[in-house]
Amino acid sequence: MKQLRSEDKILENVKRIHMIGIGGSGMCPLAEILNTKGYILTGSDNNESDPLKRIRNMGIKVCMGHSAENVKDAELIVYSAAIPFDNPELVYARENGIPTMERSHLLGALTRYYDNVIGVCGTHGKTTVTSMITQILILNKMQPNAVIGGRLPLINSNGVTGSSQTLVCESCEFVDTFLQMSPDVSVLLNIDNDHLDYFKTMDNLVKSFNKFVSMSKLCFYNGDDELAQKAVKDINAKTVSFGFAKTNDYYAQNIISTKHGFSFDVIKNGEKCGHLDMHIPGRHNVLNGLASFAVCDSMGVGAKGIADAVNKFSGAGRRFEFLGEYNGFTLADDYAHHPTEIKATLNAAKQLDYNRVIVVFQPFTFSRTALLKDEFIEALKIADKVVLTPIMGSREINTFGISSEDLAVKLNDAVVVDGFENIADYVIKTAQKGDIVITMGGGDIYKAAHIIEEKIGDRK
């Protein structure tokens, strides 16, 4: 076992742990890991969800709503970053001396209890690559543990617990949370201009990624990405590059567009070592496939085993997730909330055989929308029609004077619609046979897609 940090040692001294917001995508897999390690867990949440059903099926008691009564027997309280300071369970903990730990600190502590932690980082693609690596390892009987930022359809969950010492982790740079972790293997997918309200400059962002990859012994990185190259320069870890360019250790050759994605040969050190048939659209996913192949190849998984698992991979939940066909139009959902991600998804949709691409976009945070307004406009112009919701502020106050109307006015065919019910009605009235409608954003826009499904009824 690795050297523990002082705050980690609490996990060796407690047995009863309460998790506030236990149904969250980041909390649920941690609950599963703690449960398998023998901790007595309880949890609380405000909304019923599929993850909560999974949690209850493990025999974990979940309370709906938050109350001091829920935590009176707890020896440690874990909470997500979304939980407010005045949450009654946190207030009770502070007043009664019960230790608390934020989710990212718990994940960091858990990474020091595994011998082979694979930390997947980067501005874009983390969930897809974490999911793909996990699927490859599961289907090749490697018994991985995993913490994923989205649902992996293979297991219908955000995480899995296995018997091995391998832990695959999505590693997010937001407010430097990934620096709580201790990766043995790092995977750096790309670096783009996100979270600059926190990092302030791109140099600071690159330095943060440099700190993360410097903690690993082996680093896989996108050799086509200039900032990723900068982040891995002069680190002590062994580095392995992947990309389109032939200068990379792993690169793609004979790339062919198919109905579902791209197929290509994998070249390693100048020689063909495998072939992948991707079933997720978008040329950017060639890089995600290469990264996943390289990591699993280094772990001894055979090329055929990797290829078979990737062939069965249809994407992570909310990553260009096809929901079905309704009234003749196709409905999909995507997590893209940064202009680069929006461009990638919309370009991928444009390459498919649809009459029109209609995007229902929910801008996420005022600061990002204001800072990248022009980039959002350019990205959304790729769609044939744009439906915008009001900006979801999350934890922010709109001190920027920004609104969705500021985007709409610069687009050719755009409208702002408030309320998911109204959006569903508008889409049902507007979408035509042969169109694809993509609900898109980092907030709760997926609810609009579900309302569309409910209103139309059974899939056609």
Short mmCIF file of C-alpha atoms in Angstrom, two decimals:
data_model
loop_
_atom_site.label_atom_id
_atom_site.label_comp_id
_atom_site.label_asym_id
_atom_site.label_seq_id
_atom_site.Cartn_x
_atom_site.Cartn_y
_atom_site.Cartn_z
CA MET A 1 0.00 0.00 0.00
CA LYS A 2 1.16 3.56 -0.75
CA GLN A 3 2.12 6.08 1.88
CA LEU A 4 -1.05 7.56 3.33
CA ARG A 5 -1.62 11.24 3.88
CA SER A 6 -2.58 12.28 7.40
CA GLU A 7 -6.23 12.86 6.46
CA ASP A 8 -6.47 9.39 4.87
CA LYS A 9 -5.90 7.60 8.14
CA ILE A 10 -9.40 8.39 9.37
CA LEU A 11 -10.60 5.59 7.10
CA GLU A 12 -8.68 3.16 9.31
CA ASN A 13 -10.30 4.49 12.47
CA VAL A 14 -14.00 4.60 11.56
CA LYS A 15 -16.60 2.02 10.61
CA ARG A 16 -19.84 4.00 10.17
CA ILE A 17 -19.88 6.50 7.28
CA HIS A 18 -22.76 8.72 6.17
CA MET A 19 -22.76 10.13 2.62
CA ILE A 20 -24.71 13.31 1.84
CA GLY A 21 -25.92 13.26 -1.77
CA ILE A 22 -25.19 9.55 -2.02
CA GLY A 23 -27.09 9.23 -5.32
CA GLY A 24 -24.80 11.64 -7.15
CA SER A 25 -22.76 10.36 -10.09
CA GLY A 26 -19.51 10.89 -8.19
CA MET A 27 -20.74 9.54 -4.85
CA CYS A 28 -22.46 6.33 -5.94
CA PRO A 29 -19.32 4.45 -7.08
CA LEU A 30 -17.45 5.51 -3.94
CA ALA A 31 -20.30 4.12 -1.84
CA GLU A 32 -19.98 0.82 -3.70
CA ILE A 33 -16.23 0.66 -3.02
CA LEU A 34 -16.65 1.52 0.68
CA ASN A 35 -19.44 -1.04 0.98
CA THR A 36 -17.24 -3.82 -0.41
CA LYS A 37 -14.51 -2.82 2.02
CA GLY A 38 -16.86 -3.53 4.93
CA TYR A 39 -17.87 -0.04 6.06
CA ILE A 40 -21.38 0.43 7.45
CA LEU A 41 -22.92 3.07 5.22
CA THR A 42 -25.95 5.32 5.32
CA GLY A 43 -26.84 8.12 2.94
CA SER A 44 -29.23 10.92 2.16
CA ASP A 45 -30.46 12.59 -1.01
CA ASN A 46 -33.24 14.84 -2.28
CA ASN A 47 -34.22 13.02 -5.46
CA GLU A 48 -35.01 9.42 -6.33
CA SER A 49 -32.78 8.08 -9.10
CA ASP A 50 -31.47 4.89 -10.66
CA PRO A 51 -28.19 5.14 -8.68
CA LEU A 52 -30.22 5.29 -5.46
CA LYS A 53 -31.97 2.06 -6.41
CA ARG A 54 -28.57 0.47 -6.92
CA ILE A 55 -27.39 1.80 -3.54
CA ARG A 56 -30.44 0.39 -1.75
CA ASN A 57 -29.94 -2.97 -3.46
CA MET A 58 -26.58 -3.15 -1.67
CA GLY A 59 -28.45 -2.98 1.64
CA ILE A 60 -27.45 0.63 2.32
CA LYS A 61 -30.06 2.72 4.16
CA VAL A 62 -30.93 5.93 2.30
CA CYS A 63 -32.98 8.78 3.78
CA MET A 64 -34.86 11.13 1.48
CA GLY A 65 -34.21 14.70 2.55
CA HIS A 66 -31.55 16.02 4.92
CA SER A 67 -31.89 16.04 8.69
CA ALA A 68 -29.59 16.00 11.73
CA GLU A 69 -31.30 12.73 12.74
CA ASN A 70 -29.72 11.02 9.74
CA VAL A 71 -26.14 11.46 10.98
CA LYS A 72 -26.27 10.97 14.74
CA ASP A 73 -24.65 7.53 14.57
CA ALA A 74 -22.03 8.47 11.94
CA GLU A 75 -18.29 8.48 12.67
CA LEU A 76 -17.44 10.22 9.37
CA ILE A 77 -19.55 12.29 6.99
CA VAL A 78 -18.73 12.49 3.28
CA TYR A 79 -20.33 15.21 1.15
CA SER A 80 -20.18 16.33 -2.46
CA ALA A 81 -19.05 19.81 -3.52
CA ALA A 82 -22.67 20.65 -4.44
CA ILE A 83 -23.82 20.38 -0.79
CA PRO A 84 -24.29 23.85 0.77
CA PHE A 85 -22.46 24.91 3.93
CA ASP A 86 -25.75 25.23 5.85
CA ASN A 87 -26.91 21.68 5.10
CA PRO A 88 -28.43 20.46 8.41
CA GLU A 89 -26.34 17.29 8.38
CA LEU A 90 -23.11 19.25 7.93
CA VAL A 91 -24.20 21.74 10.59
CA TYR A 92 -24.82 18.90 13.05
CA ALA A 93 -21.42 17.40 12.23
CA ARG A 94 -19.61 20.69 12.91
CA GLU A 95 -21.50 21.29 16.14
CA ASN A 96 -20.85 17.77 17.43
CA GLY A 97 -17.30 17.20 16.29
CA ILE A 98 -18.04 14.54 13.67
CA PRO A 99 -15.26 14.54 11.06
CA THR A 100 -16.24 15.48 7.49
CA MET A 101 -14.57 14.80 4.16
CA GLU A 102 -15.38 16.25 0.74
CA ARG A 103 -15.90 13.68 -2.04
CA SER A 104 -12.67 14.46 -3.92
CA HIS A 105 -10.65 13.97 -0.72
CA LEU A 106 -12.30 10.58 -0.17
CA LEU A 107 -11.52 9.55 -3.74
CA GLY A 108 -7.95 10.73 -3.23
CA ALA A 109 -7.66 8.67 -0.07
CA LEU A 110 -9.02 5.57 -1.80
CA THR A 111 -6.43 5.88 -4.59
CA ARG A 112 -3.76 5.28 -1.96
CA TYR A 113 -5.34 1.92 -1.07
CA TYR A 114 -4.82 0.50 -4.59
CA ASP A 115 -1.54 -0.51 -6.25
CA ASN A 116 -2.47 0.37 -9.84
CA VAL A 117 -4.49 3.57 -10.12
CA ILE A 118 -5.18 4.76 -13.68
CA GLY A 119 -6.08 8.46 -13.61
CA VAL A 120 -7.74 9.71 -16.82
CA CYS A 121 -7.51 13.50 -17.12
CA GLY A 122 -7.99 16.18 -19.76
CA THR A 123 -10.49 18.89 -20.62
CA HIS A 124 -12.51 16.65 -22.96
CA GLY A 125 -13.16 12.91 -23.23
CA LYS A 126 -12.48 11.81 -19.65
CA THR A 127 -15.74 9.94 -19.18
CA THR A 128 -15.54 8.21 -22.57
CA VAL A 129 -11.96 6.98 -22.05
CA THR A 130 -12.51 5.98 -18.41
CA SER A 131 -15.59 4.05 -19.53
CA MET A 132 -13.81 2.42 -22.48
CA ILE A 133 -10.81 1.31 -20.42
CA THR A 134 -13.16 -0.07 -17.77
CA GLN A 135 -15.20 -2.00 -20.36
CA ILE A 136 -12.06 -3.48 -21.93
CA LEU A 137 -10.76 -4.62 -18.54
CA ILE A 138 -14.13 -6.06 -17.44
CA LEU A 139 -14.69 -8.03 -20.64
CA ASN A 140 -11.13 -9.36 -20.48
CA LYS A 141 -11.71 -10.60 -16.93
CA MET A 142 -9.21 -8.19 -15.34
CA GLN A 143 -11.61 -7.48 -12.42
CA PRO A 144 -11.09 -3.68 -12.29
CA ASN A 145 -12.50 -1.16 -9.86
CA ALA A 146 -13.73 2.05 -11.45
CA VAL A 147 -15.09 5.51 -10.67
CA ILE A 148 -16.66 7.05 -13.79
CA GLY A 149 -18.27 10.45 -14.32
CA GLY A 150 -21.09 8.95 -16.38
CA ARG A 151 -23.07 5.75 -16.67
CA LEU A 152 -21.39 2.82 -18.42
CA PRO A 153 -24.18 0.87 -20.17
CA LEU A 154 -22.33 -2.45 -19.78
CA ILE A 155 -22.81 -2.29 -16.00
CA ASN A 156 -25.59 0.36 -15.95
CA SER A 157 -23.63 2.23 -13.31
CA ASN A 158 -21.02 4.94 -12.72
CA GLY A 159 -18.65 2.48 -11.12
CA VAL A 160 -17.75 -1.08 -10.42
CA THR A 161 -15.84 -3.01 -7.77
CA GLY A 162 -13.61 -5.92 -8.69
CA SER A 163 -11.09 -8.14 -6.95
CA SER A 164 -7.97 -6.62 -8.55
CA GLN A 165 -5.70 -3.84 -7.34
CA THR A 166 -6.52 -1.75 -10.44
CA LEU A 167 -8.66 1.35 -9.94
CA VAL A 168 -9.66 3.33 -13.05
CA CYS A 169 -10.58 6.91 -12.12
CA GLU A 170 -11.96 9.86 -14.00
CA SER A 171 -9.70 12.67 -12.77
CA CYS A 172 -11.19 16.16 -13.00
CA GLU A 173 -9.11 19.33 -12.96
CA PHE A 174 -11.98 21.50 -11.65
CA VAL A 175 -10.60 23.52 -8.69
CA ASP A 176 -7.61 21.14 -8.71
CA THR A 177 -9.61 18.24 -7.26
CA PHE A 178 -7.47 15.69 -9.14
CA LEU A 179 -4.43 16.75 -7.12
CA GLN A 180 -5.97 14.90 -4.17
CA MET A 181 -5.31 11.64 -6.02
CA SER A 182 -2.22 9.44 -6.28
CA PRO A 183 -2.18 7.96 -9.80
CA ASP A 184 0.28 5.24 -10.81
CA VAL A 185 -0.67 5.67 -14.48
CA SER A 186 -1.88 8.99 -15.88
CA VAL A 187 -3.70 9.51 -19.17
CA LEU A 188 -3.69 13.09 -20.49
CA LEU A 189 -6.19 13.49 -23.33
CA ASN A 190 -5.96 17.22 -24.09
CA ILE A 191 -5.84 20.68 -22.49
CA ASP A 192 -8.30 23.39 -23.47
CA ASN A 193 -9.47 26.75 -22.11
CA ASP A 194 -11.92 25.67 -19.42
CA HIS A 195 -12.34 26.60 -15.74
CA LEU A 196 -10.38 29.83 -16.25
CA ASP A 197 -12.55 31.50 -13.60
CA TYR A 198 -10.43 29.39 -11.22
CA PHE A 199 -7.11 28.94 -13.05
CA LYS A 200 -7.05 32.54 -14.45
CA THR A 201 -4.42 31.74 -17.11
CA MET A 202 -3.65 28.87 -19.46
CA ASP A 203 -0.18 28.63 -17.93
CA ASN A 204 -1.73 27.92 -14.54
CA LEU A 205 -3.97 25.28 -16.10
CA VAL A 206 -1.01 23.56 -17.77
CA LYS A 207 0.94 23.66 -14.49
CA SER A 208 -1.93 21.93 -12.73
CA PHE A 209 -1.99 19.10 -15.28
CA ASN A 210 1.80 18.91 -14.95
CA LYS A 211 1.45 18.38 -11.20
CA PHE A 212 -1.05 15.59 -11.78
CA VAL A 213 0.94 13.63 -14.37
CA SER A 214 4.13 14.15 -12.35
CA MET A 215 2.65 11.99 -9.59
CA SER A 216 2.48 8.96 -11.91
CA LYS A 217 5.14 6.45 -12.92
CA LEU A 218 3.74 6.02 -16.46
CA CYS A 219 2.04 8.76 -18.48
CA PHE A 220 0.08 8.34 -21.71
CA TYR A 221 -0.48 11.68 -23.45
CA ASN A 222 -1.90 13.17 -26.64
CA GLY A 223 1.21 13.86 -28.70
CA ASP A 224 -0.77 16.02 -31.14
CA ASP A 225 -1.84 18.44 -28.39
CA GLU A 226 0.70 21.23 -27.90
CA LEU A 227 -0.35 22.01 -24.32
CA ALA A 228 -0.37 18.33 -23.36
CA GLN A 229 3.19 18.09 -24.68
CA LYS A 230 4.09 21.09 -22.53
CA ALA A 231 2.50 19.51 -19.44
CA VAL A 232 4.51 16.28 -19.71
CA LYS A 233 7.83 17.89 -20.60
CA ASP A 234 10.64 16.94 -18.20
CA ILE A 235 8.47 14.81 -15.88
CA ASN A 236 10.15 11.79 -14.26
CA ALA A 237 7.45 9.36 -15.38
CA LYS A 238 7.91 7.22 -18.48
CA THR A 239 5.87 8.86 -21.26
CA VAL A 240 3.98 7.21 -24.13
CA SER A 241 2.33 9.33 -26.83
CA PHE A 242 -0.75 8.67 -28.95
CA GLY A 243 -2.32 10.66 -31.78
CA PHE A 244 -2.86 10.99 -35.52
CA ALA A 245 0.72 12.01 -36.32
CA LYS A 246 3.19 9.24 -37.18
CA THR A 247 5.65 10.70 -34.67
CA ASN A 248 3.54 9.24 -31.83
CA ASP A 249 4.24 5.89 -30.15
CA TYR A 250 0.69 4.82 -30.99
CA TYR A 251 -1.08 6.29 -34.02
CA ALA A 252 -4.08 5.54 -36.24
CA GLN A 253 -3.67 4.50 -39.86
CA ASN A 254 -6.13 3.57 -42.62
CA ILE A 255 -8.94 5.53 -40.93
CA ILE A 256 -12.31 4.78 -42.52
CA SER A 257 -15.65 6.42 -41.69
CA THR A 258 -18.41 3.88 -41.07
CA LYS A 259 -22.11 4.12 -40.26
CA HIS A 260 -21.45 4.09 -36.52
CA GLY A 261 -18.03 5.70 -36.18
CA PHE A 262 -14.50 5.11 -37.47
CA SER A 263 -12.43 2.00 -38.04
CA PHE A 264 -8.64 2.12 -38.14
CA ASP A 265 -5.42 0.20 -37.71
CA VAL A 266 -3.44 0.81 -34.53
CA ILE A 267 0.26 1.35 -35.21
CA LYS A 268 2.69 0.92 -32.31
CA ASN A 269 6.30 2.01 -32.76
CA GLY A 270 5.86 1.89 -36.54
CA GLU A 271 4.24 -1.55 -36.75
CA LYS A 272 0.59 -2.58 -36.89
CA CYS A 273 -0.46 -4.11 -33.59
CA GLY A 274 -4.26 -4.07 -33.79
CA HIS A 275 -7.44 -2.80 -35.41
CA LEU A 276 -10.41 -1.00 -33.85
CA ASP A 277 -13.99 -0.63 -35.07
CA MET A 278 -15.53 2.22 -33.09
CA HIS A 279 -19.27 2.39 -32.50
CA ILE A 280 -19.27 5.99 -31.28
CA PRO A 281 -19.41 8.81 -33.85
CA GLY A 282 -16.86 11.58 -34.20
CA ARG A 283 -13.26 11.68 -35.39
CA HIS A 284 -12.17 12.82 -31.91
CA ASN A 285 -13.12 9.36 -30.66
CA VAL A 286 -10.28 7.88 -32.74
CA LEU A 287 -7.95 9.52 -30.19
CA ASN A 288 -10.05 8.19 -27.31
CA GLY A 289 -9.83 4.70 -28.79
CA LEU A 290 -6.06 4.99 -29.22
CA ALA A 291 -5.62 6.14 -25.61
CA SER A 292 -7.71 3.24 -24.30
CA PHE A 293 -5.87 0.73 -26.52
CA ALA A 294 -2.46 1.99 -25.38
CA VAL A 295 -3.32 1.77 -21.67
CA CYS A 296 -4.81 -1.72 -21.88
CA ASP A 297 -2.02 -2.93 -24.18
CA SER A 298 0.47 -1.87 -21.49
CA MET A 299 -1.47 -3.99 -18.99
CA GLY A 300 -1.09 -7.09 -21.13
CA VAL A 301 -4.57 -7.24 -22.66
CA GLY A 302 -4.35 -8.80 -26.13
CA ALA A 303 -5.18 -6.78 -29.24
CA LYS A 304 -8.16 -9.02 -30.09
CA GLY A 305 -9.53 -8.72 -26.55
CA ILE A 306 -9.28 -4.93 -26.75
CA ALA A 307 -10.89 -4.85 -30.20
CA ASP A 308 -13.80 -7.09 -29.17
CA ALA A 309 -14.53 -4.94 -26.13
CA VAL A 310 -14.33 -1.68 -28.10
CA ASN A 311 -16.60 -3.14 -30.77
CA LYS A 312 -19.24 -3.62 -28.05
CA PHE A 313 -18.73 -0.10 -26.63
CA SER A 314 -21.60 2.21 -27.62
CA GLY A 315 -20.50 5.16 -25.50
CA ALA A 316 -20.99 6.36 -21.96
CA GLY A 317 -24.28 7.75 -20.74
CA ARG A 318 -24.88 11.32 -21.99
CA ARG A 319 -21.96 11.09 -24.45
CA PHE A 320 -23.80 11.24 -27.80
CA GLU A 321 -26.24 8.75 -26.31
CA PHE A 322 -28.92 7.71 -28.78
CA LEU A 323 -32.29 7.56 -26.99
CA GLY A 324 -34.44 6.34 -29.86
CA GLU A 325 -36.63 7.39 -32.76
CA TYR A 326 -39.79 9.38 -32.09
CA ASN A 327 -42.32 10.61 -34.68
CA GLY A 328 -39.68 9.93 -37.31
CA PHE A 329 -36.90 12.02 -35.74
CA THR A 330 -33.96 10.65 -33.77
CA LEU A 331 -33.43 11.84 -30.20
CA ALA A 332 -29.96 11.90 -28.59
CA ASP A 333 -28.43 13.38 -25.44
CA ASP A 334 -24.92 14.73 -24.88
CA TYR A 335 -22.96 16.24 -21.97
CA ALA A 336 -21.03 18.75 -24.13
CA HIS A 337 -20.83 22.09 -22.31
CA HIS A 338 -17.62 23.62 -23.74
CA PRO A 339 -17.35 25.00 -27.31
CA THR A 340 -14.75 22.41 -28.31
CA GLU A 341 -17.02 19.57 -27.15
CA ILE A 342 -20.04 21.13 -28.85
CA LYS A 343 -18.13 21.39 -32.14
CA ALA A 344 -17.01 17.77 -31.89
CA THR A 345 -20.52 16.46 -31.21
CA LEU A 346 -22.26 18.61 -33.83
CA ASN A 347 -19.63 17.83 -36.47
CA ALA A 348 -20.06 14.14 -35.70
CA ALA A 349 -23.83 14.51 -36.08
CA LYS A 350 -23.36 16.32 -39.39
CA GLN A 351 -21.37 13.36 -40.71
CA LEU A 352 -24.34 11.06 -40.09
CA ASP A 353 -27.28 10.61 -42.44
CA TYR A 354 -29.83 13.12 -41.09
CA ASN A 355 -31.75 15.91 -42.81
CA ARG A 356 -31.24 18.50 -40.07
CA VAL A 357 -29.27 18.65 -36.85
CA ILE A 358 -31.29 20.41 -34.13
CA VAL A 359 -29.51 21.14 -30.87
CA VAL A 360 -31.27 21.97 -27.60
CA PHE A 361 -28.47 23.61 -25.62
CA GLN A 362 -28.42 24.60 -21.96
CA PRO A 363 -25.50 26.98 -21.26
CA PHE A 364 -23.82 25.95 -17.99
CA THR A 365 -22.47 28.68 -15.64
CA PHE A 366 -22.50 32.40 -16.28
CA SER A 367 -18.71 32.74 -16.13
CA ARG A 368 -18.03 30.14 -18.84
CA THR A 369 -20.80 31.54 -21.07
CA ALA A 370 -19.48 35.10 -20.76
CA LEU A 371 -15.81 34.17 -21.19
CA LEU A 372 -16.39 31.93 -24.22
CA LYS A 373 -19.44 33.65 -25.74
CA ASP A 374 -17.96 34.03 -29.23
CA GLU A 375 -16.68 30.44 -29.22
CA PHE A 376 -20.13 29.15 -28.18
CA ILE A 377 -21.72 31.07 -31.05
CA GLU A 378 -19.26 29.65 -33.60
CA ALA A 379 -19.79 26.11 -32.30
CA LEU A 380 -23.58 26.32 -32.28
CA LYS A 381 -23.61 27.67 -35.86
CA ILE A 382 -22.78 24.12 -36.99
CA ALA A 383 -26.35 23.06 -36.14
CA ASP A 384 -29.21 23.74 -38.54
CA LYS A 385 -31.44 24.93 -35.70
CA VAL A 386 -30.67 25.92 -32.10
CA VAL A 387 -33.03 25.87 -29.11
CA LEU A 388 -31.48 27.57 -26.07
CA THR A 389 -32.57 27.40 -22.45
CA PRO A 390 -31.79 30.19 -19.98
CA ILE A 391 -28.27 29.84 -18.54
CA MET A 392 -27.98 27.37 -15.66
CA GLY A 393 -25.93 29.28 -13.11
CA SER A 394 -25.13 26.33 -10.84
CA ARG A 395 -23.33 27.86 -7.84
CA GLU A 396 -22.80 31.24 -9.53
CA ILE A 397 -24.55 34.62 -9.43
CA ASN A 398 -24.90 36.41 -12.77
CA THR A 399 -22.50 39.30 -12.24
CA PHE A 400 -21.54 39.12 -15.93
CA GLY A 401 -24.71 40.52 -17.46
CA ILE A 402 -24.85 37.53 -19.82
CA SER A 403 -27.96 35.76 -21.11
CA SER A 404 -28.88 33.09 -23.65
CA GLU A 405 -30.42 35.82 -25.80
CA ASP A 406 -26.87 37.16 -26.33
CA LEU A 407 -26.08 33.89 -28.09
CA ALA A 408 -29.37 33.55 -29.94
CA VAL A 409 -29.16 36.97 -31.57
CA LYS A 410 -25.92 35.95 -33.35
CA LEU A 411 -27.28 32.65 -34.71
CA ASN A 412 -29.24 32.18 -37.94
CA ASP A 413 -32.09 30.05 -36.62
CA ALA A 414 -32.24 30.16 -32.83
CA VAL A 415 -34.88 30.57 -30.16
CA VAL A 416 -34.75 30.77 -26.35
CA VAL A 417 -37.37 28.63 -24.58
CA ASP A 418 -37.79 28.55 -20.80
CA GLY A 419 -38.95 25.38 -19.05
CA PHE A 420 -38.39 21.75 -20.03
CA GLU A 421 -42.10 21.13 -20.66
CA ASN A 422 -42.18 24.06 -23.09
CA ILE A 423 -38.97 22.85 -24.76
CA ALA A 424 -40.46 19.38 -25.22
CA ASP A 425 -43.61 20.83 -26.79
CA TYR A 426 -41.52 23.04 -29.10
CA VAL A 427 -39.32 20.15 -30.25
CA ILE A 428 -42.28 17.84 -30.88
CA LYS A 429 -43.94 20.57 -32.96
CA THR A 430 -40.76 21.56 -34.84
CA ALA A 431 -38.72 18.40 -35.46
CA GLN A 432 -39.45 16.59 -38.71
CA LYS A 433 -38.94 13.09 -40.01
CA GLY A 434 -35.25 12.49 -40.73
CA ASP A 435 -33.98 15.09 -38.25
CA ILE A 436 -31.77 14.43 -35.24
CA VAL A 437 -32.48 16.36 -32.04
CA ILE A 438 -29.66 16.50 -29.49
CA THR A 439 -30.25 17.79 -25.97
CA MET A 440 -26.91 19.12 -24.83
CA GLY A 441 -25.26 20.63 -21.76
CA GLY A 442 -23.56 19.96 -18.44
CA GLY A 443 -26.63 20.63 -16.29
CA ASP A 444 -30.01 18.90 -16.23
CA ILE A 445 -31.09 19.40 -19.86
CA TYR A 446 -31.39 15.60 -20.18
CA LYS A 447 -34.72 16.01 -18.36
CA ALA A 448 -36.11 17.72 -21.46
CA ALA A 449 -35.21 14.63 -23.52
CA HIS A 450 -37.03 12.39 -21.05
CA ILE A 451 -40.13 14.62 -21.21
CA ILE A 452 -40.05 14.39 -25.02
CA GLU A 453 -39.95 10.60 -24.69
CA GLU A 454 -42.86 10.59 -22.23
CA LYS A 455 -44.99 12.96 -24.31
CA ILE A 456 -44.60 11.01 -27.53
CA GLY A 457 -44.96 7.63 -25.90
CA ASP A 458 -43.63 4.34 -27.23
CA ARG A 459 -40.67 4.39 -29.57
CA LYS A 460 -41.54 4.16 -33.20
#
